[in-house]
Structures are given as C-alpha cells and as structure tokens.
XYZ file of C-alpha atoms in Angstrom:
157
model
C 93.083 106.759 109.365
C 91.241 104.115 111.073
C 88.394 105.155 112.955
C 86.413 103.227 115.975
C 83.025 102.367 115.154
C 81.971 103.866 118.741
C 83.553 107.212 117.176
C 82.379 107.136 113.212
C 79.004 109.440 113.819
C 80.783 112.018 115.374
C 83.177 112.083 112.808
C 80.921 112.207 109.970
C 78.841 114.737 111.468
C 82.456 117.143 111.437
C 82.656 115.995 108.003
C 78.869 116.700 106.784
C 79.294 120.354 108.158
C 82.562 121.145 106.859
C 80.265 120.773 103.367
C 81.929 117.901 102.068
C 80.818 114.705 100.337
C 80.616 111.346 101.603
C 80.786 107.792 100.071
C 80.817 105.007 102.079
C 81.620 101.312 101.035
C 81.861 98.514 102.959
C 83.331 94.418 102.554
C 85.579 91.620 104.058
C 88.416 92.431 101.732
C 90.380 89.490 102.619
C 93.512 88.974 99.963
C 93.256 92.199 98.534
C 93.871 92.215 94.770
C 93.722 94.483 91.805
C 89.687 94.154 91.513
C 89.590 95.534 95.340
C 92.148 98.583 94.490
C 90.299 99.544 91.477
C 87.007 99.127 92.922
C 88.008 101.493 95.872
C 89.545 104.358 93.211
C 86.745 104.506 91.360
C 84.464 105.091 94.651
C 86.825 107.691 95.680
C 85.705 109.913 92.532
C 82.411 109.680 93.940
C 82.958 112.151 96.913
C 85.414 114.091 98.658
C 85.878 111.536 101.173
C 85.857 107.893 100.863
C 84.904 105.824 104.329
C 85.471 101.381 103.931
C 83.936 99.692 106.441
C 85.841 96.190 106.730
C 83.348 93.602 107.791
C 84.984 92.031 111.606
C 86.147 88.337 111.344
C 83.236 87.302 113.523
C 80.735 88.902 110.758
C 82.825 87.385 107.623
C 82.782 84.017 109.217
C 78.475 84.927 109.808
C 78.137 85.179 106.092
C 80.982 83.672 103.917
C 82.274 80.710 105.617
C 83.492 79.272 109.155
C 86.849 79.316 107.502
C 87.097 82.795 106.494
C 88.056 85.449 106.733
C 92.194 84.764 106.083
C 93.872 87.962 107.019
C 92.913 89.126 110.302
C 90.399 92.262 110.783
C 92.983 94.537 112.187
C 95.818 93.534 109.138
C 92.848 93.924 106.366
C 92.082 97.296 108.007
C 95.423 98.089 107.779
C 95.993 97.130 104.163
C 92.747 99.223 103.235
C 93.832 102.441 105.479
C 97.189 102.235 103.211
C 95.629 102.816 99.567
C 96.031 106.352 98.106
C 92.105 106.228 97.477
C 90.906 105.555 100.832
C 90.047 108.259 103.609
C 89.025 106.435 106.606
C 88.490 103.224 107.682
C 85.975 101.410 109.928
C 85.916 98.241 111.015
C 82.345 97.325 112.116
C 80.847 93.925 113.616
C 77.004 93.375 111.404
C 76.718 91.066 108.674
C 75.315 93.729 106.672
C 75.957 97.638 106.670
C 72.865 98.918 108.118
C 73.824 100.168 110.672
C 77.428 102.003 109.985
C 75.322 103.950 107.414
C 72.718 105.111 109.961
C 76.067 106.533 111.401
C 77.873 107.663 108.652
C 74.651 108.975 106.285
C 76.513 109.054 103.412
C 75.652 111.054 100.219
C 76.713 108.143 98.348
C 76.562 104.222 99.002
C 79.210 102.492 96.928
C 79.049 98.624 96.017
C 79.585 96.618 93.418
C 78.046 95.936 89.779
C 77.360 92.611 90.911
C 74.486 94.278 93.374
C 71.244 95.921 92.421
C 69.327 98.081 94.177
C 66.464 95.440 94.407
C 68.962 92.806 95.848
C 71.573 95.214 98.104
C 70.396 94.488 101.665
C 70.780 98.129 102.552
C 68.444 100.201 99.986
C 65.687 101.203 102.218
C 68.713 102.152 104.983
C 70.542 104.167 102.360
C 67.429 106.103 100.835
C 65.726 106.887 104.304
C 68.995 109.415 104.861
C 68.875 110.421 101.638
C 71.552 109.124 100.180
C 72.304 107.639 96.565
C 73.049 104.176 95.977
C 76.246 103.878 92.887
C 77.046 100.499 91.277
C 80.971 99.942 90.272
C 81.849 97.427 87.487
C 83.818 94.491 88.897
C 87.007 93.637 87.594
C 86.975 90.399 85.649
C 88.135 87.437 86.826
C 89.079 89.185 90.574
C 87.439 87.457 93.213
C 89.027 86.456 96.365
C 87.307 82.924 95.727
C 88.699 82.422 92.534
C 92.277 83.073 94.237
C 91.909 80.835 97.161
C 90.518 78.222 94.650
C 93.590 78.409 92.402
C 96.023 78.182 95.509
C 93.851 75.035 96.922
C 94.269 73.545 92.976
C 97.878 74.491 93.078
C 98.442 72.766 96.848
C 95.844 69.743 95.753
C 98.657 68.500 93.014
C-alpha cells in the first residue's frame, strides 16, 4: 500500500501500538534489479513491517544527477509497493531521510553495506528515537549506474 507522506505518522503510530516492529528503508530505486529485490527481502526479516520511502524525482535529481531519476516517482512507487517483501510505501520529497524517520520512528533503519554509521546522514536522527541502525550486503555488480552505463556502451556502438 502506498501511503501519503502527510499520512505516514499516523500510520506508524497504529502500527507502534498494535506492538509490532518497524524497519524503514529508504532510496531512488530507479531500474529496479535483483540487488534492489534482495536488498528489500532481507530488510523485511528485520521487522514485522517493512516501510520504503522512494526518494521524489525532484530530490533524486537534488543528489544524483539533473538527468535522473528514469522511471517516474509514482511508477517506481508502484514497482516497490508490488514486491512480496514490502509493506508500505512512501514517497517523500528530502534529499536525505531525516525527516520520514522523525515520522515513522522506526525500531530499525535499514541501508546498505556500502553505508556506515559514521558516514549515513541520518545516525543522530535514527538514535535520538531510539532506533537501531542495520547494514545489508550489496549485491555484486547491481548498481543502477553500472546498468545505465552498459545500455549507454551498448547505444554508443
């Protein structure tokens, strides 16, 4: 189900007292691959419920690139709400998460390997609710870079 940002704290705070478990994740995933789906199973085992925020064009193009994202926010949504794994979905407009986790106040804060907690952005945001901060391994050689770079090689010829 995708849920309004304008709606997500309300929703979480039905979730927190039913006494169930929260991890929250969050990304552009634009040209979702095999690294994205098993990225977003293994969160799932994490908690009872699994909450993606999908980054909004306008903040993809803010931190990746002018020509970016690909898909549309409401399609990548869409592909996201679709995966067995995933709960809810959120689309949400900030370059980084802060602020959808002072909504959501997960248990758990889900990103990838390639993070730490000295260089994720949102640390001090995830620990002042309390919540824990877990690290997924990334699938090798799954990036939505390396895919757009192979198409642009393919198309260059």
């Amino acid at each position: 189900m995708i849920v309004d940002v304008n709606d997500i704290e309300k929703f979480c705070e039905i979730l927190h007292h039913s006494g169930k478990s929260i991890a929250l994740t969050n990304g552009s995933f634009d040209l979702v691959h095999s690294g994205h789906v098993n990225y977003l199973n293994e969160a799932k085992k994490m908690a009872d419920y699994l909450i993606v925020g999908v980054n909004s064009d306008k903040s993809v193009k803010q931190y990746k690139s002018d020509k970016r994202p690909i898909i549309p926010q409401n399609q990548r949504a869409f592909l996201i709400d679709n995966l067995k794994s995933v709960d809810y979905v959120v689309i949400f407009e900030e370059t980084t998460a802060d602020k959808l986790i002072e909504k959501v106040k997960p248990d758990f804060y889900i990103k990838g390997g390639d993070y730490t907690e000295e260089t994720l952005p949102e640390t001090a945001t995830v620990k002042k609710f309390g919540g824990k901060i877990k690290f997924i391994k990334m699938t090798e050689g799954c990036s939505t870079t390396n895919i757009i770079n192979k198409i642009l090689d393919i198309y260059a010829k």
